[in-house]
Coordinates of C-alpha atoms and ligand atoms in Angstrom, one line a residue:
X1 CA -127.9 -141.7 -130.4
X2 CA -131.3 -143.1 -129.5
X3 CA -134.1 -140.7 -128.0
X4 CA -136.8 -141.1 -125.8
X5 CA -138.8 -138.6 -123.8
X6 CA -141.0 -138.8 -120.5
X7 CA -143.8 -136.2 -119.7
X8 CA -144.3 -136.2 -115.6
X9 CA -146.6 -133.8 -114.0
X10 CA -147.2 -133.6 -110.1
X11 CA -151.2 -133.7 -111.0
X12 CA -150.8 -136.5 -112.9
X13 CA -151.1 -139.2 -110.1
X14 CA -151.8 -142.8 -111.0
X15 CA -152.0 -143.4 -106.9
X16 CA -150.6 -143.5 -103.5
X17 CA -148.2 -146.6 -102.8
X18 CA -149.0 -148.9 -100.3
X19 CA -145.7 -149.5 -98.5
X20 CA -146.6 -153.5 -98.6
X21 CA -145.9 -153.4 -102.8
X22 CA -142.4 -154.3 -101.3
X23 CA -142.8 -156.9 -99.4
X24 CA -140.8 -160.7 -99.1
X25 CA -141.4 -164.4 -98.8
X26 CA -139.8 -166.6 -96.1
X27 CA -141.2 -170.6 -96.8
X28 CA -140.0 -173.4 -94.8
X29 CA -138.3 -174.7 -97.9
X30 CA -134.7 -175.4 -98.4
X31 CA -132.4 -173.1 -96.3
X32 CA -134.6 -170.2 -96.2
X33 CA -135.4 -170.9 -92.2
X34 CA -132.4 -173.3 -91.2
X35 CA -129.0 -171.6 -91.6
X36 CA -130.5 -168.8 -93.5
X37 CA -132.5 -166.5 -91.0
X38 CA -131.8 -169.0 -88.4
X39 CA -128.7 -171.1 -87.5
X40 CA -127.8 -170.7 -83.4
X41 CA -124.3 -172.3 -83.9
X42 CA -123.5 -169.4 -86.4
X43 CA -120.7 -166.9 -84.9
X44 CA -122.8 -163.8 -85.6
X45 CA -126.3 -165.5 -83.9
X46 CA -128.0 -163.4 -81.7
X47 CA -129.6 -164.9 -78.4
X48 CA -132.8 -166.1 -80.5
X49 CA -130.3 -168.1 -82.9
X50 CA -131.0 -165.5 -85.4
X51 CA -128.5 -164.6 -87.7
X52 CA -127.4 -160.8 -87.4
X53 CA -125.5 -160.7 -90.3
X54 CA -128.5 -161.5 -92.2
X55 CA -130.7 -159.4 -89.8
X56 CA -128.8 -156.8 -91.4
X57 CA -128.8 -157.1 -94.9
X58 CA -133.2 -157.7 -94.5
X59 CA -132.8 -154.4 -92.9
X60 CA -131.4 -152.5 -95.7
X61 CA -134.3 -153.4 -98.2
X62 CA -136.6 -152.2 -95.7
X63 CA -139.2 -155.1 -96.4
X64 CA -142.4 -153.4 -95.0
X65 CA -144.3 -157.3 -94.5
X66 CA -143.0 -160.9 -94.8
X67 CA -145.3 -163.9 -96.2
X68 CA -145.2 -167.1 -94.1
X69 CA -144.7 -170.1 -93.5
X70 CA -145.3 -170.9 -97.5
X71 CA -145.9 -171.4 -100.1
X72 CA -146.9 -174.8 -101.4
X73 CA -145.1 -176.0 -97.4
X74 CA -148.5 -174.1 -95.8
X75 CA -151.0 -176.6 -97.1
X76 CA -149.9 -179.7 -95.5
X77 CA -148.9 -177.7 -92.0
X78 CA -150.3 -177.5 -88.9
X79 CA -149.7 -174.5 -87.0
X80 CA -149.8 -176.3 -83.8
X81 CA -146.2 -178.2 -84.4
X82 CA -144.8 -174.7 -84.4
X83 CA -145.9 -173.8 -81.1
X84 CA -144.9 -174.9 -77.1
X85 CA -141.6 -176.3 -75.6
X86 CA -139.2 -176.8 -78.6
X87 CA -137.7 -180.4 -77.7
X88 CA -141.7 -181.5 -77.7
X89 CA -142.6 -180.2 -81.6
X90 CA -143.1 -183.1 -83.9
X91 CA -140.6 -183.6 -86.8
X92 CA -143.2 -184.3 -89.8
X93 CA -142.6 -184.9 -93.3
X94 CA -143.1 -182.3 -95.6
X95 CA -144.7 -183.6 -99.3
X96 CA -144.6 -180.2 -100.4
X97 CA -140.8 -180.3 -100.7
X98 CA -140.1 -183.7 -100.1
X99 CA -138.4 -182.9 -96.6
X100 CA -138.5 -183.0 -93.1
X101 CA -140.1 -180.3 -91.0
X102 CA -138.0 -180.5 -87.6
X103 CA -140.3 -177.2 -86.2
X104 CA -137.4 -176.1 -84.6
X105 CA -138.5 -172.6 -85.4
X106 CA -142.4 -171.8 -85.8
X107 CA -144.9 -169.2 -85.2
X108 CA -143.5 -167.2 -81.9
X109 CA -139.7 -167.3 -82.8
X110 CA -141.0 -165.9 -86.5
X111 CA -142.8 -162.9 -85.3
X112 CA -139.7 -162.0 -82.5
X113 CA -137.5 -162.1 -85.8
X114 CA -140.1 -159.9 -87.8
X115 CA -139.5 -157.6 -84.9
X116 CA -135.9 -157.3 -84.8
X117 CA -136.0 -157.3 -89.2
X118 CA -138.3 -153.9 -88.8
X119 CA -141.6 -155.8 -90.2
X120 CA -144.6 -157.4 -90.1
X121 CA -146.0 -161.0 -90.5
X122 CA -148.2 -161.4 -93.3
X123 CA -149.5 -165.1 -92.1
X124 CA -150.6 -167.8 -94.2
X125 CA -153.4 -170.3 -93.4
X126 CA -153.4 -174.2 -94.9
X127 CA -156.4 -174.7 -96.6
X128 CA -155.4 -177.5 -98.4
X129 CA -156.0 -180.0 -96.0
X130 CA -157.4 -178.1 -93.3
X131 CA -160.6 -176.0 -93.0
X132 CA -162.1 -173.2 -90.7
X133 CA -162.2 -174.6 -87.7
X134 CA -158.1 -174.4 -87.5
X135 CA -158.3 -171.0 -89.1
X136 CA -160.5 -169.5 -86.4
X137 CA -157.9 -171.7 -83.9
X138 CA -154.7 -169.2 -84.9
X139 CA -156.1 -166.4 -85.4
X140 CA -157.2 -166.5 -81.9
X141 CA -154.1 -167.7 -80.7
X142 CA -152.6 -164.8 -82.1
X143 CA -154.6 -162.1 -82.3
X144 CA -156.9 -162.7 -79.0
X145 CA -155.8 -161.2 -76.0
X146 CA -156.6 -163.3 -73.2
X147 CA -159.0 -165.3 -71.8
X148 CA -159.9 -168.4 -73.9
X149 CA -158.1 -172.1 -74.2
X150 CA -156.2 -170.4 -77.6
X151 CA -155.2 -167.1 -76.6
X152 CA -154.1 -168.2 -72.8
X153 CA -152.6 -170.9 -74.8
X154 CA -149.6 -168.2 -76.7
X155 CA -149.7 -166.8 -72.9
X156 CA -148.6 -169.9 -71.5
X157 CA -145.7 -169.8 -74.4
X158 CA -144.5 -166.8 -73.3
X159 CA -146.1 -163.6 -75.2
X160 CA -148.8 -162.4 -72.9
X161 CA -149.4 -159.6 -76.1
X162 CA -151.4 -160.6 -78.7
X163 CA -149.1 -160.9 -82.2
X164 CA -151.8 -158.4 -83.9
X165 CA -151.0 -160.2 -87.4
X166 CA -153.2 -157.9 -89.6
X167 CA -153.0 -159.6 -92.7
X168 CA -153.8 -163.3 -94.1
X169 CA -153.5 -165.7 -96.8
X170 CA -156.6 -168.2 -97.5
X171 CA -154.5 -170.5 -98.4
X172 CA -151.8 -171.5 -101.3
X173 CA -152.0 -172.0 -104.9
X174 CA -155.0 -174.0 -104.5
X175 CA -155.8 -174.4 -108.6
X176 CA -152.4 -176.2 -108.6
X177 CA -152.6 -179.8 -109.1
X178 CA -149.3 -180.2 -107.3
X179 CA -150.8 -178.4 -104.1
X180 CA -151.4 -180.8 -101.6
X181 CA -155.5 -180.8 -101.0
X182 CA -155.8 -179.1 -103.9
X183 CA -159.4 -177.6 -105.2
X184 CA -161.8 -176.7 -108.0
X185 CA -162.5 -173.2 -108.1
X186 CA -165.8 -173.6 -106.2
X187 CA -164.9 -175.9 -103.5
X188 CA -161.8 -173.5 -102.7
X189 CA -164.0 -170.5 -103.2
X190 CA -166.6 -172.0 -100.4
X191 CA -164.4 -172.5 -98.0
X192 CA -162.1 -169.3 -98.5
X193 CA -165.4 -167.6 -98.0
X194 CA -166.5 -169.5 -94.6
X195 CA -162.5 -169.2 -93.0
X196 CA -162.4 -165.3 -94.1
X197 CA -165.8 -164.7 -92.5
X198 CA -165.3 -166.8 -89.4
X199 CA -161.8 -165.8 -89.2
X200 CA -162.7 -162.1 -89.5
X201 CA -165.9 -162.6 -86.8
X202 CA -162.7 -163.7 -84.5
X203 CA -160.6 -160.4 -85.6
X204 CA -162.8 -157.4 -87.5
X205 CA -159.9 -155.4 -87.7
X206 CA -157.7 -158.1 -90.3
X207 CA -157.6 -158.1 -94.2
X208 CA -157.8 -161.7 -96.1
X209 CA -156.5 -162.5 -99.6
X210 CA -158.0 -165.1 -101.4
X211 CA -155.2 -167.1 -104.0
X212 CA -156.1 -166.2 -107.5
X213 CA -154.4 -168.3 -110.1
X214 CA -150.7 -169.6 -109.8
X215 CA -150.0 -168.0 -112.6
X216 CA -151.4 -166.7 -115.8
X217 CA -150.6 -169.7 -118.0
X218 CA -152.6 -172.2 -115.5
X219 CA -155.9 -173.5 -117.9
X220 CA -157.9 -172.7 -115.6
X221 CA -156.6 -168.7 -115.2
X222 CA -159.4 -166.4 -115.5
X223 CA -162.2 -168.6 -114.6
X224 CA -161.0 -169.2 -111.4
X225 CA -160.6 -166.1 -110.5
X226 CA -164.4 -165.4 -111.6
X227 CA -165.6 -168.5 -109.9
X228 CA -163.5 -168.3 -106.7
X229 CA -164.5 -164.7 -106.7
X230 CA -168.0 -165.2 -107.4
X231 CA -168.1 -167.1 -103.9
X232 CA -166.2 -165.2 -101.3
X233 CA -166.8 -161.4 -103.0
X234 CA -168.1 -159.9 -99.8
X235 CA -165.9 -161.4 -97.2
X236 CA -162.1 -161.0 -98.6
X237 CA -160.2 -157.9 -99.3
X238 CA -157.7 -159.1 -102.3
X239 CA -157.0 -161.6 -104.5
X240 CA -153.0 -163.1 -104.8
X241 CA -151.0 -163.4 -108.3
X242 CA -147.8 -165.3 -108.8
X243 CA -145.4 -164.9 -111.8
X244 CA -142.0 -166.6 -111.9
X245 CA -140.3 -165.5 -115.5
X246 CA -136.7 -167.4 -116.6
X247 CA -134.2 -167.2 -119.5
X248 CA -133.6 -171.2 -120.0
X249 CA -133.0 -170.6 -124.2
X250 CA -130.5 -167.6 -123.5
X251 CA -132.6 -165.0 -125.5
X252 CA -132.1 -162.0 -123.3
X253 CA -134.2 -159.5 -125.1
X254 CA -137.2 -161.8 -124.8
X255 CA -136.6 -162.4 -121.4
X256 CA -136.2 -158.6 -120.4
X257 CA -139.8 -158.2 -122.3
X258 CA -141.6 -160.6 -119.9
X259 CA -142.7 -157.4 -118.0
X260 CA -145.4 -156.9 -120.6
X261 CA -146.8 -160.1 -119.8
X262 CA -146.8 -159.5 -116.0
X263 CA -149.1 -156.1 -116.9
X264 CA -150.9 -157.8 -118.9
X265 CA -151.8 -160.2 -115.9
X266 CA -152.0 -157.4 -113.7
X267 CA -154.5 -156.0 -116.0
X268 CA -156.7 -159.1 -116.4
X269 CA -157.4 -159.7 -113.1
X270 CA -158.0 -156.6 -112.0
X271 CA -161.0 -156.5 -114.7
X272 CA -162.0 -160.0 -113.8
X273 CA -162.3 -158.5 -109.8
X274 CA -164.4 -155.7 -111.3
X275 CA -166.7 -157.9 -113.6
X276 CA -167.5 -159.7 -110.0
X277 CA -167.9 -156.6 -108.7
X278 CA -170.6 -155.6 -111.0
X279 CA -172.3 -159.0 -111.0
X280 CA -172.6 -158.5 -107.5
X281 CA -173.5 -154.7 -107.8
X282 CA -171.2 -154.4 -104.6
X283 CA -169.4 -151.0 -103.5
X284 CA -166.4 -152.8 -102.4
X285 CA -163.4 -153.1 -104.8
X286 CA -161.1 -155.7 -104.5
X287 CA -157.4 -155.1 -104.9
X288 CA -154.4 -157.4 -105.7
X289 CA -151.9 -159.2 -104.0
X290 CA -148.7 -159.8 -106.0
X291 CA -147.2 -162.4 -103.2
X292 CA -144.9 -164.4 -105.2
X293 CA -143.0 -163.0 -107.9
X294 CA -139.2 -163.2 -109.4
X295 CA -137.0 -164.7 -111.7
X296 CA -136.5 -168.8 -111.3
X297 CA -135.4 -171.2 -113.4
X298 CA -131.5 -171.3 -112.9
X299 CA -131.9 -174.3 -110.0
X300 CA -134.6 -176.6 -111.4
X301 CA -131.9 -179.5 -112.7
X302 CA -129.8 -179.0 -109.9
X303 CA -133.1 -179.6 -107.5
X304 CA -134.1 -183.1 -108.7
X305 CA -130.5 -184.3 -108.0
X306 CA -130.3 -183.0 -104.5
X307 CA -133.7 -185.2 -104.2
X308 CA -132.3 -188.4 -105.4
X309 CA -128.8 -187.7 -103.0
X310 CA -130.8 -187.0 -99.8
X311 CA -134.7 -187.9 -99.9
X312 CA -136.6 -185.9 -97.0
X313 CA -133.8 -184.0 -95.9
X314 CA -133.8 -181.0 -93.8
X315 CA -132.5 -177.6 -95.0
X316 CA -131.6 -179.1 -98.2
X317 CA -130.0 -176.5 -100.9
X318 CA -133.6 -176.6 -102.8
X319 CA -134.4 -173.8 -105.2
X320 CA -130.7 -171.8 -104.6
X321 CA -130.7 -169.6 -108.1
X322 CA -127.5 -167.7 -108.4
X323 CA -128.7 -164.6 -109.9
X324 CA -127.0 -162.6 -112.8
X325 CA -127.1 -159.4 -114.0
X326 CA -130.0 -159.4 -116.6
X327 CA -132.1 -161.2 -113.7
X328 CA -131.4 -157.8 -111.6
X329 CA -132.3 -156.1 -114.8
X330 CA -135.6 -158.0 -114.9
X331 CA -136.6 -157.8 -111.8
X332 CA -135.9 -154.1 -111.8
X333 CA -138.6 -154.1 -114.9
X334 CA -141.2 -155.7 -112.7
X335 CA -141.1 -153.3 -110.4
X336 CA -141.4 -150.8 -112.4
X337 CA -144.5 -152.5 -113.5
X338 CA -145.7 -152.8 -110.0
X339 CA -145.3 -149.3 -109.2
X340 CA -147.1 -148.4 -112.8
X341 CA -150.4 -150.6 -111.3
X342 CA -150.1 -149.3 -107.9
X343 CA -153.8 -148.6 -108.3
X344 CA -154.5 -151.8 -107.9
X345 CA -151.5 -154.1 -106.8
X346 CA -151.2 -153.4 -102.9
X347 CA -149.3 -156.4 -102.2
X348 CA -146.3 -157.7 -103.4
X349 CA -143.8 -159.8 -102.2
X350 CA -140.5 -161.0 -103.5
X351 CA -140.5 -164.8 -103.2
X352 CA -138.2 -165.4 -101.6
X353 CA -135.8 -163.3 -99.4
X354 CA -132.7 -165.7 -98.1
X355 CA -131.6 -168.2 -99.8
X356 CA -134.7 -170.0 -101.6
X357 CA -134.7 -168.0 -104.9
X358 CA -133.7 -164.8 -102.8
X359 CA -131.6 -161.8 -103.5
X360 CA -129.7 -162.8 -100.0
X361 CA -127.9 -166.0 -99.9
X362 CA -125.5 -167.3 -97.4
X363 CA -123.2 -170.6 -96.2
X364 CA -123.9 -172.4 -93.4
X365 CA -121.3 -171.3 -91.2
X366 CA -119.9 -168.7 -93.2
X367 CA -121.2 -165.1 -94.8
X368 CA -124.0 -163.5 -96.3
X369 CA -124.4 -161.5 -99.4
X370 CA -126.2 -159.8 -101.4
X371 CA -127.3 -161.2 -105.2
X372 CA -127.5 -158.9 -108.1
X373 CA -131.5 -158.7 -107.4
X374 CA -131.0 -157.3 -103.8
X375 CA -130.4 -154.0 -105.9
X376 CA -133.2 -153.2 -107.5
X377 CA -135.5 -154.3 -104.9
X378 CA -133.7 -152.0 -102.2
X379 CA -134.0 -148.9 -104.6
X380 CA -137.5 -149.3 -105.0
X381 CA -138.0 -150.0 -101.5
X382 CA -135.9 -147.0 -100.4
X383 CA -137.5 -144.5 -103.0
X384 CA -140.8 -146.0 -104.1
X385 CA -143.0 -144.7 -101.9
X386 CA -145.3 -141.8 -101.4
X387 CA -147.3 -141.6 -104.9
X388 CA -147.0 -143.1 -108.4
X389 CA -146.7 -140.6 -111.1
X390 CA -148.3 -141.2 -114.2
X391 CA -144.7 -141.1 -116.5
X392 CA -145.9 -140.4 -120.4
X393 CA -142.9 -142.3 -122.3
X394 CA -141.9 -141.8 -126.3
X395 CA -139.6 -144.0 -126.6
X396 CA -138.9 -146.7 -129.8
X397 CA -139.7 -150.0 -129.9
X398 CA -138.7 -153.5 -130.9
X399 CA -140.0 -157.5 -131.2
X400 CA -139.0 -160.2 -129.4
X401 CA -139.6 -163.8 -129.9
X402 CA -143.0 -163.5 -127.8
X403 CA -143.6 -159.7 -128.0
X404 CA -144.4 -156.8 -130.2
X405 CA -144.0 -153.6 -129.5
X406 CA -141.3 -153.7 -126.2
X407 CA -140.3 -150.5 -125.0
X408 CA -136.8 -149.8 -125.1
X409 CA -136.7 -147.3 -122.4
X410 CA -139.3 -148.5 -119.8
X411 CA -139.9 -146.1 -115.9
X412 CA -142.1 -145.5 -113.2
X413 CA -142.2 -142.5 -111.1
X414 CA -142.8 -141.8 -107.4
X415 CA -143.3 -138.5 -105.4
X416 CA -143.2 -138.5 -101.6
X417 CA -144.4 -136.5 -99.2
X418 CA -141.8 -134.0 -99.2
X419 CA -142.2 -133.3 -103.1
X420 CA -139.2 -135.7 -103.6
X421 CA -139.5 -137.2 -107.4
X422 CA -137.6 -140.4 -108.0
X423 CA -137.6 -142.4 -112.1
X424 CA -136.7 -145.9 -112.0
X425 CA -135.9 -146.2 -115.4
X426 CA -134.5 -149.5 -117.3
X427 CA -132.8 -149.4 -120.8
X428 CA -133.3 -152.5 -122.6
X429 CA -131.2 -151.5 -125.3
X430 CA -128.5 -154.2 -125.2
X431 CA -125.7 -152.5 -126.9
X432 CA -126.5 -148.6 -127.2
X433 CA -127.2 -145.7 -124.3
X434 CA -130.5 -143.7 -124.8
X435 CA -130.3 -139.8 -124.4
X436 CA -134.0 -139.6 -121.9
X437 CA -135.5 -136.0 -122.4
X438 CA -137.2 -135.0 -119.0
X439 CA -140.2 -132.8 -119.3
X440 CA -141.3 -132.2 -115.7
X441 CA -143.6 -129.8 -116.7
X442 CA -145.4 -128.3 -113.5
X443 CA -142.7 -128.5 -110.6
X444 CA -141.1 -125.6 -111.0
X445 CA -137.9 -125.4 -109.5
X446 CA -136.5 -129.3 -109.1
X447 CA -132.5 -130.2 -108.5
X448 CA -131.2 -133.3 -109.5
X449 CA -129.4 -134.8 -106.7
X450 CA -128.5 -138.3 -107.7
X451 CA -128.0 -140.7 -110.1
X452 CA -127.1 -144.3 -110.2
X453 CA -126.6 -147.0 -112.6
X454 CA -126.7 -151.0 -112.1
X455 CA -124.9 -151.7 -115.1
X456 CA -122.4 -155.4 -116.4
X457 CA -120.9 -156.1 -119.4
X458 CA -121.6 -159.3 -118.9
X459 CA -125.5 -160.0 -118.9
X460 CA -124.2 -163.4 -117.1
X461 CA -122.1 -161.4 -114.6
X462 CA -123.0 -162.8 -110.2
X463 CA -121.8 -162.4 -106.9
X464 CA -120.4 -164.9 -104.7
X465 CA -119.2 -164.7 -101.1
X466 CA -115.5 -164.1 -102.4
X467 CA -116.8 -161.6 -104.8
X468 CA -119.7 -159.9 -103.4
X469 CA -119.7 -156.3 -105.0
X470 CA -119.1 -157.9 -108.6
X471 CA -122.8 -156.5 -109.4
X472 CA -123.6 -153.3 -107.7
X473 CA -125.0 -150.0 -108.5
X474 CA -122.4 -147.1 -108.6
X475 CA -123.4 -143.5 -108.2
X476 CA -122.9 -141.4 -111.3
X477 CA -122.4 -137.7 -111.7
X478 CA -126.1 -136.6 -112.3
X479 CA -125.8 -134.4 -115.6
X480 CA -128.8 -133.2 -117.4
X481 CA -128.0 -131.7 -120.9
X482 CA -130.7 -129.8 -122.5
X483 CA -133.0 -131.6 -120.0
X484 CA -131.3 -135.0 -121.2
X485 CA -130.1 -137.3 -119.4
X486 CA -128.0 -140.6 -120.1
X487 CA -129.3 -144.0 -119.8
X488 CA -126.3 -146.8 -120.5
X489 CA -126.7 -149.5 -122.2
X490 CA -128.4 -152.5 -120.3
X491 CA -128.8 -150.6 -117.4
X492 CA -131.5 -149.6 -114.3
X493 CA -130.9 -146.2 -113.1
X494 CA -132.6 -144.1 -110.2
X495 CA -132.8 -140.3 -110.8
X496 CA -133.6 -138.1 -107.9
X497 CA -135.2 -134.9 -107.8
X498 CA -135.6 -132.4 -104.6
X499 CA -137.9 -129.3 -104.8
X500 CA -136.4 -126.0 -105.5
X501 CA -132.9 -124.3 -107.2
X502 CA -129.8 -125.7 -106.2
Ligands
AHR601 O1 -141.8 -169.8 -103.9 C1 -141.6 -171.2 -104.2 C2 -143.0 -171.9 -104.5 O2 -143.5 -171.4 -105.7 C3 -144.0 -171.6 -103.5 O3 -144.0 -172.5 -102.4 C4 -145.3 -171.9 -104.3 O4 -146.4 -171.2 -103.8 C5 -144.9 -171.5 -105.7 O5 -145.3 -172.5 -106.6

């Protein structure tokens, strides 16, 4: 049987977590808003029009902050539609998407449902086609307390406290020719520079991030993150990546090694934010922001023909990927990656969470469910958090079409406060288990409490609404043999140690 062996030692911490590495995505975009988090004719809305059932499942990942309103959506948006008497918003046409925006639900009805999910807004700004005059605008309609045209202004619509949104996005994508009022690096850097300053002179107490490239095969990746960095060092606190990775030529084993690639980003843009840091001789570092990240790629044909049938649409089924079980698999690697860079990723969000490329899914009218990704994400949400351990890994290795050198048993590891050590561990090995030699060297006394495996026969395997627990972790006797323990097949496991003798 194969071997591999992880070293963990309490003193070898790579850093505290930030509980925001787990955070979500809701755009306006598709059925993300309109009968997914929202729907008032739905049976199970609450008196907001919120749906509870999907109140519910949000609640079980325990999503510490939730990006909005977009996505590509924020950069043709004006955060005034979303506000005031409902039956007096302005529909508008949304070129991002190629919809219509009704504004039915905005700002105020997004941070009452943050409240009742258990989190917190993380609030994007359009800087696309709008600058820092309308930046300073809602943050002082949100954050002000009272007082001034803005802030007497959300007073008037019915919060006399301020929101208190703490954390802001400059803006979308912004290299991305397909962003509407899109940028070079240092016209976008400029102005992310004069909106985080101004924006911060309104609020000192908020944190900014500044979009970084939309992805680390965009030309331009690298230098714009030097040249957008270059002009707004001093006056924003991180810088975003997105990575979206897919399986369209059905070669699993390269797919399941994308994860080096998403390091490798990790690891390039944190240098490039330390090269600006240098050239600036600055004390401050600047950290990352991880806000959009998943698998998609299982919806694109099926997008451009809902386009043709019903051009600028509302709550259109745009971007609905049905997610299988080597996408949880995958999704599981990236965040063990994530938790590996905690040092420097503090962000990260899950684009999206309901509906729109999201591990929750539902019918208009009918359930809600969980996809095969909801899994992963909810373990790592649940048990990732207090430190990242530095996990030493022996393990053998393989090539893939467009890697050398892939793990086959890849982990992270995370201690909380009360001494509690969890592994997220993911065997790639397709057809054989792995025996995992623990060496946990300086804890003394540690019981193994739980084990469970996310494992299908069938890499292809979903859920639907009829069949909702088709994919699902099970909890496994924990047995450790010789300090060995099993890792199926094709599987992500989560291994839990208390301190002390059982
Ligand atoms: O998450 C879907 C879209 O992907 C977002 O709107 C955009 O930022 C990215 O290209």
């Amino acid at each position: 049987m194969k071997q591999a062996k992880m070293i963990l030692d309490r003193d070898y911490v790579i850093s505290p977590i930030d509980k925001r590495l787990y955070g979500s995505f809701i755009e306006h975009l598709g059925r993300a808003v309109y009968t997914g988090i929202f729907e008032p004719r739905h049976p199970l809305a609450d008196d907001q029009g919120f749906r509870k059932d999907v109140l519910e499942l949000v609640r079980k990942l325990r999503i510490p902050v939730v990006r909005y309103p977009g996505g590509n959506f924020v950069s043709g948006f004006r955060w005034e539609d979303s506000v005031g008497p409902k039956h007096q918003r302005p529909r508008r046409l949304d070129l991002a998407w190629k919809t219509t925006e009704p504004n039915w639900f905005g700002l105020h009805e997004f941070v009452e449902w943050c409240k009742r999910a258990d989190t917190e807004v993380m609030y994007a700004i359009n800087l696309g086609t709008r600058g820092v005059l309308e930046a300073q605008d809602v943050v002082e309609y949100c954050n002000h307390r009272s007082g001034t045209y803005w802030s007497d202004k959300r007073i008037s619509n019915g919060a006399a406290d301020p929101f208190g949104i703490k954390l802001w996005c400059l803006g979308n994508e912004m290299d991305g020719p397909w962003q509407t009022g899109a940028k070079t690096a240092i016209e976008y850097g400029r102005l992310a520079n004069e909106a985080s300053k101004v924006m911060k002179w309104v609020d000192d107490s908020i944190e900014t991030v500044v979009c970084g490239s939309s992805g680390s095969t965009m030309p331009t990746f690298g230098e714009w993150e030097y040249q957008v960095l270059t002009e707004c060092y001093n006056s924003v606190d991180y810088v975003s990546l997105h990575r979206y990775y897919g399986n369209p030529h059905n070669d699993t084993p390269d797919f399941l090694a994308s994860t080096l690639d998403l390091d490798d980003f990790i690891k390039t843009v944190a240098a490039i934010c330390d090269a600006v840091k240098g050239k600036k001789h600055a004390k401050k570092r600047i950290h990352l922001s991880l806000d959009e990240w998943n698998v998609w790629y299982h919806s694109n044909q099926q997008d451009q023909q809902l386009y043709k049938n019903e051009p600028w649409g509302t709550a259109l089924h745009l971007l609905e990927d049905v997610y299988n079980f080597e996408d949880a698999l995958l999704v599981g690697l990236m965040l063990i990656t994530m938790i590996r860079n905690a040092d420097r990723v503090k962000i990260g969000c899950l684009a999206q969470l309901v509906n729109v490329i999201a591990p929750i899914m539902t019918r208009e009218k009918g359930g809600a469910w969980a996809q095969t990704i909801f899994y992963p994400m909810m373990d790592a949400s649940m048990y990732g958090r207090g430190v990242s351990l530095l996990p030493l890994i022996t393990t053998d290795k393989h090539d893939t079409k467009h890697f050398s050198d892939v793990p086959t048993v890849d982990a992270a590891a995370t201690m909380d406060d009360a001494g509690n050590v969890t592994i997220f561990a993911v065997n790639r090995d397709l057809a054989e288990p792995v025996r995992l030699q623990l060496d946990m060297r300086s804890f003394g006394d540690m019981t193994p409490v739980m084990h469970t495996v996310l494992h299908h026969d069938d890499m292809k395997a979903i859920n639907t609404e009829a069949n909702p627990d088709e994919v699902k972790p099970v909890e496994v006797p924990v047995v450790i043999e010789d300090g060995a323990i099993l890792l199926p097949a094709a599987s992500w496991n989560v291994i839990r140690f208390v301190p002390g003798k059982a």
